[in-house]
Each structure stands twice: as C-alpha cells, then as structure tokens.
C-alpha atoms as a printed R data frame, in Angstrom:
    type eleno elety resid chain resno       x       y       z
1   ATOM     1    CA   UNK     A     1  72.993 115.662  80.464
2   ATOM     2    CA   UNK     A     2  76.411 114.066  79.931
3   ATOM     3    CA   UNK     A     3  77.917 117.516  79.295
4   ATOM     4    CA   UNK     A     4  76.562 118.694  82.683
5   ATOM     5    CA   UNK     A     5  78.057 115.633  84.374
6   ATOM     6    CA   UNK     A     6  81.436 116.331  82.762
7   ATOM     7    CA   UNK     A     7  81.297 119.953  83.958
8   ATOM     8    CA   UNK     A     8  80.645 118.835  87.534
9   ATOM     9    CA   UNK     A     9  83.429 116.223  87.404
10  ATOM    10    CA   UNK     A    10  85.819 118.871  86.067
11  ATOM    11    CA   UNK     A    11  84.801 121.255  88.874
12  ATOM    12    CA   UNK     A    12  85.301 118.460  91.419
13  ATOM    13    CA   UNK     A    13  88.943 117.938  90.421
14  ATOM    14    CA   UNK     A    14  91.071 115.080  91.748
15  ATOM    15    CA   UNK     A    15  90.622 113.295  95.057
16  ATOM    16    CA   UNK     A    16  91.432 109.759  96.162
17  ATOM    17    CA   UNK     A    17  87.749 109.028  96.898
18  ATOM    18    CA   UNK     A    18  86.314 110.550  93.697
19  ATOM    19    CA   UNK     A    19  86.447 108.767  90.333
20  ATOM    20    CA   UNK     A    20  88.894 110.750  88.193
21  ATOM    21    CA   UNK     A    21  87.897 112.185  84.850
22  ATOM    22    CA   UNK     A    22  90.937 111.434  82.690
23  ATOM    23    CA   UNK     A    23  89.954 112.709  79.239
24  ATOM    24    CA   UNK     A    24  87.024 114.234  77.402
25  ATOM    25    CA   UNK     A    25  86.833 113.770  73.646
26  ATOM    26    CA   UNK     A    26  84.555 115.166  70.992
27  ATOM    27    CA   UNK     A    27  84.535 114.278  67.312
28  ATOM    28    CA   UNK     A    28  86.598 116.864  65.409
29  ATOM    29    CA   UNK     A    29  83.574 118.349  63.662
30  ATOM    30    CA   UNK     A    30  81.893 119.042  66.993
31  ATOM    31    CA   UNK     A    31  84.733 121.026  68.603
32  ATOM    32    CA   UNK     A    32  83.745 124.236  66.792
33  ATOM    33    CA   UNK     A    33  80.248 123.946  68.301
34  ATOM    34    CA   UNK     A    34  81.732 123.717  71.784
35  ATOM    35    CA   UNK     A    35  83.817 126.835  71.236
36  ATOM    36    CA   UNK     A    36  80.912 128.831  69.800
37  ATOM    37    CA   UNK     A    37  78.497 127.573  72.437
38  ATOM    38    CA   UNK     A    38  76.443 125.437  70.070
39  ATOM    39    CA   UNK     A    39  74.440 122.450  71.159
40  ATOM    40    CA   UNK     A    40  76.067 119.049  71.300
41  ATOM    41    CA   UNK     A    41  74.136 115.863  71.787
42  ATOM    42    CA   UNK     A    42  75.377 113.613  74.594
43  ATOM    43    CA   UNK     A    43  76.048 110.790  72.155
44  ATOM    44    CA   UNK     A    44  78.547 113.031  70.313
45  ATOM    45    CA   UNK     A    45  80.951 113.149  73.256
46  ATOM    46    CA   UNK     A    46  83.121 110.594  75.003
47  ATOM    47    CA   UNK     A    47  84.752 110.659  78.375
48  ATOM    48    CA   UNK     A    48  87.364 108.425  79.940
49  ATOM    49    CA   UNK     A    49  87.346 107.768  83.672
50  ATOM    50    CA   UNK     A    50  89.718 105.764  85.827
51  ATOM    51    CA   UNK     A    51  89.088 102.036  86.044
52  ATOM    52    CA   UNK     A    52  87.525 100.728  89.240
53  ATOM    53    CA   UNK     A    53  87.809  97.019  88.579
54  ATOM    54    CA   UNK     A    54  85.752  95.751  91.517
55  ATOM    55    CA   UNK     A    55  82.442  97.259  90.446
56  ATOM    56    CA   UNK     A    56  80.059  99.071  92.749
57  ATOM    57    CA   UNK     A    57  79.984  99.055  96.540
58  ATOM    58    CA   UNK     A    58  76.447  97.676  96.296
59  ATOM    59    CA   UNK     A    59  77.558  94.575  94.357
60  ATOM    60    CA   UNK     A    60  80.586  94.105  96.633
61  ATOM    61    CA   UNK     A    61  78.440  94.166  99.780
62  ATOM    62    CA   UNK     A    62  75.944  91.720  98.249
63  ATOM    63    CA   UNK     A    63  78.792  89.352  97.417
64  ATOM    64    CA   UNK     A    64  80.287  89.521 100.926
65  ATOM    65    CA   UNK     A    65  76.890  89.021 102.559
66  ATOM    66    CA   UNK     A    66  76.399  85.675 100.824
67  ATOM    67    CA   UNK     A    67  77.159  82.819 103.238
68  ATOM    68    CA   UNK     A    68  80.641  81.382 102.821
69  ATOM    69    CA   UNK     A    69  81.026  77.642 102.243
70  ATOM    70    CA   UNK     A    70  84.334  77.418 104.136
71  ATOM    71    CA   UNK     A    71  83.931  78.392 107.794
72  ATOM    72    CA   UNK     A    72  86.581  76.064 109.246
73  ATOM    73    CA   UNK     A    73  89.602  78.367 108.935
74  ATOM    74    CA   UNK     A    74  89.896  81.778 110.548
75  ATOM    75    CA   UNK     A    75  89.977  84.513 107.919
76  ATOM    76    CA   UNK     A    76  91.556  87.959 108.245
77  ATOM    77    CA   UNK     A    77  89.578  91.112 107.623
78  ATOM    78    CA   UNK     A    78  89.571  92.625 104.138
79  ATOM    79    CA   UNK     A    79  91.867  95.562 104.872
80  ATOM    80    CA   UNK     A    80  94.238  93.462 107.038
81  ATOM    81    CA   UNK     A    81  94.631  91.109 104.083
82  ATOM    82    CA   UNK     A    82  95.299  94.022 101.719
83  ATOM    83    CA   UNK     A    83  97.872  95.515 104.105
84  ATOM    84    CA   UNK     A    84  99.820  92.238 104.200
85  ATOM    85    CA   UNK     A    85  99.766  91.821 100.426
86  ATOM    86    CA   UNK     A    86 102.593  93.059  98.247
87  ATOM    87    CA   UNK     A    87 100.645  92.777  94.993
88  ATOM    88    CA   UNK     A    88  98.529  95.458  93.304
89  ATOM    89    CA   UNK     A    89  95.149  94.341  94.553
90  ATOM    90    CA   UNK     A    90  92.557  91.631  94.221
91  ATOM    91    CA   UNK     A    91  89.107  91.053  92.867
92  ATOM    92    CA   UNK     A    92  85.989  90.889  94.984
93  ATOM    93    CA   UNK     A    93  85.792  87.138  94.279
94  ATOM    94    CA   UNK     A    94  89.349  86.590  95.573
95  ATOM    95    CA   UNK     A    95  88.657  88.748  98.611
96  ATOM    96    CA   UNK     A    96  85.419  86.916  99.334
97  ATOM    97    CA   UNK     A    97  87.287  83.590  99.292
98  ATOM    98    CA   UNK     A    98  90.256  84.676 101.420
99  ATOM    99    CA   UNK     A    99  88.913  87.207 103.933
100 ATOM   100    CA   UNK     A   100  85.832  88.496 105.710
101 ATOM   101    CA   UNK     A   101  84.235  91.919 105.927
102 ATOM   102    CA   UNK     A   102  84.441  93.027 109.566
103 ATOM   103    CA   UNK     A   103  82.816  95.934 111.371
104 ATOM   104    CA   UNK     A   104  86.157  97.795 111.183
105 ATOM   105    CA   UNK     A   105  86.187  97.274 107.406
106 ATOM   106    CA   UNK     A   106  82.669  98.709 107.148
107 ATOM   107    CA   UNK     A   107  83.708 101.710 109.241
108 ATOM   108    CA   UNK     A   108  86.693 102.292 106.936
109 ATOM   109    CA   UNK     A   109  84.451 102.007 103.867
110 ATOM   110    CA   UNK     A   110  82.034 104.539 105.375
111 ATOM   111    CA   UNK     A   111  84.935 106.822 106.274
112 ATOM   112    CA   UNK     A   112  86.234 106.770 102.686
113 ATOM   113    CA   UNK     A   113  82.804 107.670 101.299
114 ATOM   114    CA   UNK     A   114  82.473 110.431 103.910
115 ATOM   115    CA   UNK     A   115  85.893 111.815 102.895
116 ATOM   116    CA   UNK     A   116  84.711 111.956  99.282
117 ATOM   117    CA   UNK     A   117  81.469 113.707 100.245
118 ATOM   118    CA   UNK     A   118  83.376 116.162 102.459
119 ATOM   119    CA   UNK     A   119  85.725 116.962  99.573
120 ATOM   120    CA   UNK     A   120  82.753 117.592  97.272
121 ATOM   121    CA   UNK     A   121  81.192 119.834  99.930
122 ATOM   122    CA   UNK     A   122  84.406 121.852 100.165
123 ATOM   123    CA   UNK     A   123  84.239 122.258  96.373
124 ATOM   124    CA   UNK     A   124  80.611 123.475  96.788
125 ATOM   125    CA   UNK     A   125  79.208 120.410  95.001
126 ATOM   126    CA   UNK     A   126  76.089 118.566  96.176
127 ATOM   127    CA   UNK     A   127  76.111 115.047  94.681
128 ATOM   128    CA   UNK     A   128  72.360 114.533  95.357
129 ATOM   129    CA   UNK     A   129  72.496 110.771  94.718
130 ATOM   130    CA   UNK     A   130  74.952 109.202  97.176
131 ATOM   131    CA   UNK     A   131  74.129 105.502  97.301
132 ATOM   132    CA   UNK     A   132  76.077 102.239  97.305
133 ATOM   133    CA   UNK     A   133  75.364 101.863  93.574
134 ATOM   134    CA   UNK     A   134  77.165 105.195  92.937
135 ATOM   135    CA   UNK     A   135  80.341 104.275  94.811
136 ATOM   136    CA   UNK     A   136  82.891 102.280  92.819
137 ATOM   137    CA   UNK     A   137  85.576 100.031  94.313
138 ATOM   138    CA   UNK     A   138  89.177 100.049  93.032
139 ATOM   139    CA   UNK     A   139  91.453  96.994  92.951
140 ATOM   140    CA   UNK     A   140  92.895  98.057  96.350
141 ATOM   141    CA   UNK     A   141  89.345  98.480  97.702
142 ATOM   142    CA   UNK     A   142  89.450 102.265  97.733
143 ATOM   143    CA   UNK     A   143  85.921 103.676  97.593
144 ATOM   144    CA   UNK     A   144  85.354 106.230  94.810
145 ATOM   145    CA   UNK     A   145  82.204 108.305  94.338
146 ATOM   146    CA   UNK     A   146  80.894 108.381  90.762
147 ATOM   147    CA   UNK     A   147  77.779 109.277  88.722
148 ATOM   148    CA   UNK     A   148  77.470 113.050  88.921
149 ATOM   149    CA   UNK     A   149  74.341 113.145  86.741
150 ATOM   150    CA   UNK     A   150  72.172 114.732  89.464
151 ATOM   151    CA   UNK     A   151  74.924 116.819  91.069
152 ATOM   152    CA   UNK     A   152  74.481 120.549  91.630
153 ATOM   153    CA   UNK     A   153  76.707 123.212  93.106
154 ATOM   154    CA   UNK     A   154  76.111 126.057  95.509
155 ATOM   155    CA   UNK     A   155  76.505 129.645  94.405
156 ATOM   156    CA   UNK     A   156  78.206 130.824  97.584
157 ATOM   157    CA   UNK     A   157  81.854 130.255  98.443
158 ATOM   158    CA   UNK     A   158  81.146 128.666 101.795
159 ATOM   159    CA   UNK     A   159  77.687 127.191 102.036
160 ATOM   160    CA   UNK     A   160  78.266 126.075 105.647
161 ATOM   161    CA   UNK     A   161  78.585 129.727 106.701
162 ATOM   162    CA   UNK     A   162  75.490 130.532 104.629
163 ATOM   163    CA   UNK     A   163  73.572 127.737 106.322
164 ATOM   164    CA   UNK     A   164  74.676 128.879 109.785
165 ATOM   165    CA   UNK     A   165  73.627 132.483 109.108
166 ATOM   166    CA   UNK     A   166  70.134 132.027 107.725
167 ATOM   167    CA   UNK     A   167  69.391 128.278 107.756
168 ATOM   168    CA   UNK     A   168  69.298 128.024 103.958
169 ATOM   169    CA   UNK     A   169  71.628 127.430 101.047
170 ATOM   170    CA   UNK     A   170  71.320 128.862  97.561
171 ATOM   171    CA   UNK     A   171  72.066 126.251  94.912
172 ATOM   172    CA   UNK     A   172  72.047 126.296  91.142
173 ATOM   173    CA   UNK     A   173  69.255 124.194  89.707
174 ATOM   174    CA   UNK     A   174  70.468 121.945  86.926
175 ATOM   175    CA   UNK     A   175  67.849 119.238  86.794
176 ATOM   176    CA   UNK     A   176  64.201 118.949  87.624
177 ATOM   177    CA   UNK     A   177  64.692 115.403  88.887
178 ATOM   178    CA   UNK     A   178  66.495 115.092  92.208
179 ATOM   179    CA   UNK     A   179  66.709 111.942  94.295
180 ATOM   180    CA   UNK     A   180  65.326 113.519  97.469
181 ATOM   181    CA   UNK     A   181  65.495 110.288  99.473
182 ATOM   182    CA   UNK     A   182  69.316 110.593  99.488
183 ATOM   183    CA   UNK     A   183  69.585 114.315 100.292
184 ATOM   184    CA   UNK     A   184  70.801 115.700 103.570
185 ATOM   185    CA   UNK     A   185  68.088 117.609 105.456
186 ATOM   186    CA   UNK     A   186  69.924 120.902 104.854
187 ATOM   187    CA   UNK     A   187  70.019 120.440 101.088
188 ATOM   188    CA   UNK     A   188  66.418 119.228 100.977
189 ATOM   189    CA   UNK     A   189  65.301 122.405 102.790
190 ATOM   190    CA   UNK     A   190  67.394 124.542 100.435
191 ATOM   191    CA   UNK     A   191  65.896 122.898  97.347
192 ATOM   192    CA   UNK     A   192  62.354 123.296  98.670
193 ATOM   193    CA   UNK     A   193  62.946 126.977  99.388
194 ATOM   194    CA   UNK     A   194  64.530 127.554  95.970
195 ATOM   195    CA   UNK     A   195  61.551 126.101  94.099
C-alpha cells in the first residue's frame, strides 16, 4: 500500500499545496526486486516528505476554536499577523495566543485546499479522502494535502471532457476501500459505474 502511495505522490509532482515527496529509499538488498518487478513489503521502504510543523488542519482548527482567556486586546487575523512578520513562521500555539482566525482566514484556507485539489485534478488524480485530518499546515500556515493512500487516477487525459461527453469518468481501481463520504458526486457515480 505504501508503494502505491509513493507512486501517486510521484505522479502528483510538486505544488505549493501538496506535501512534497523528497526522497524514497529502499534497503540495498531490495533494489534488485524493484528493478525486476518483485514484491516488496511496505515496511522495507522509507520515504521522506517535507516537514509541516503545525500538524493537521483538523488539530489547528480545534485549537483555534477553544475559547481564548485574553479577550481584552484586539487581535489581528492569522494571515495579517503572518504578513507583518519578518520571521520564518510560528507555531499554532503562538498563533493562537497572538491572533484570531477570521472568516477571511477560513476562506484563504479553503482556497489553498481547493488549489491543491484542482492541481491534483489537472494531473488526473482523485485523492478520494480529502478531509481536515489529511491537510497539513506548514510553519507559514500554508495548507498542504497529504495521505494519498486511497488516491486513484483517471485513465483519460482530460476527465472533465470525458465527464461532459457521457456523464462518467473511467478511473483505475487501486483499492477496494474508498471513503465515499468524501467523494465528489461525479467521482462517486464513476466508481459505482466501474464496479
């Protein structure tokens, strides 16, 4: 399963709102099996991804939704605070103490996730498990989609054209388990028709 996830991450490439796959490593004795197409257990491989030091979007939102003890001073929004800073970034704890999460911040967070999903769609990849737990937050509060364990990809170059022509999309099945509660209606219909 890890090998499939690595393949999808490699196909996805680099984007500001996708967690980058930096390196993939296999023990030296296992490389010959990769070349010859042999089986490799997931525990025999290692992969290095970029660090997103602020954890998941889910944990960040939970932290910001906790009532603040200091309501006397007016706090700036999260992204206004980041724009005024000259340093590299801050932790969620520091942000929670010094700023608030406004509606504009939430719109920007949603926009960043949507940009990542749009990029994956242009690469013909269906993530199939977009949720706050699968979006990581960098030190500059850039949202990055991760966890490609359930991801699949379409077999046609432009699945939007395919969908417009005959209201269905052909996708490659990789897993039997798909989180259908997070699928778009178009992909859910395509998966039902393919099975």
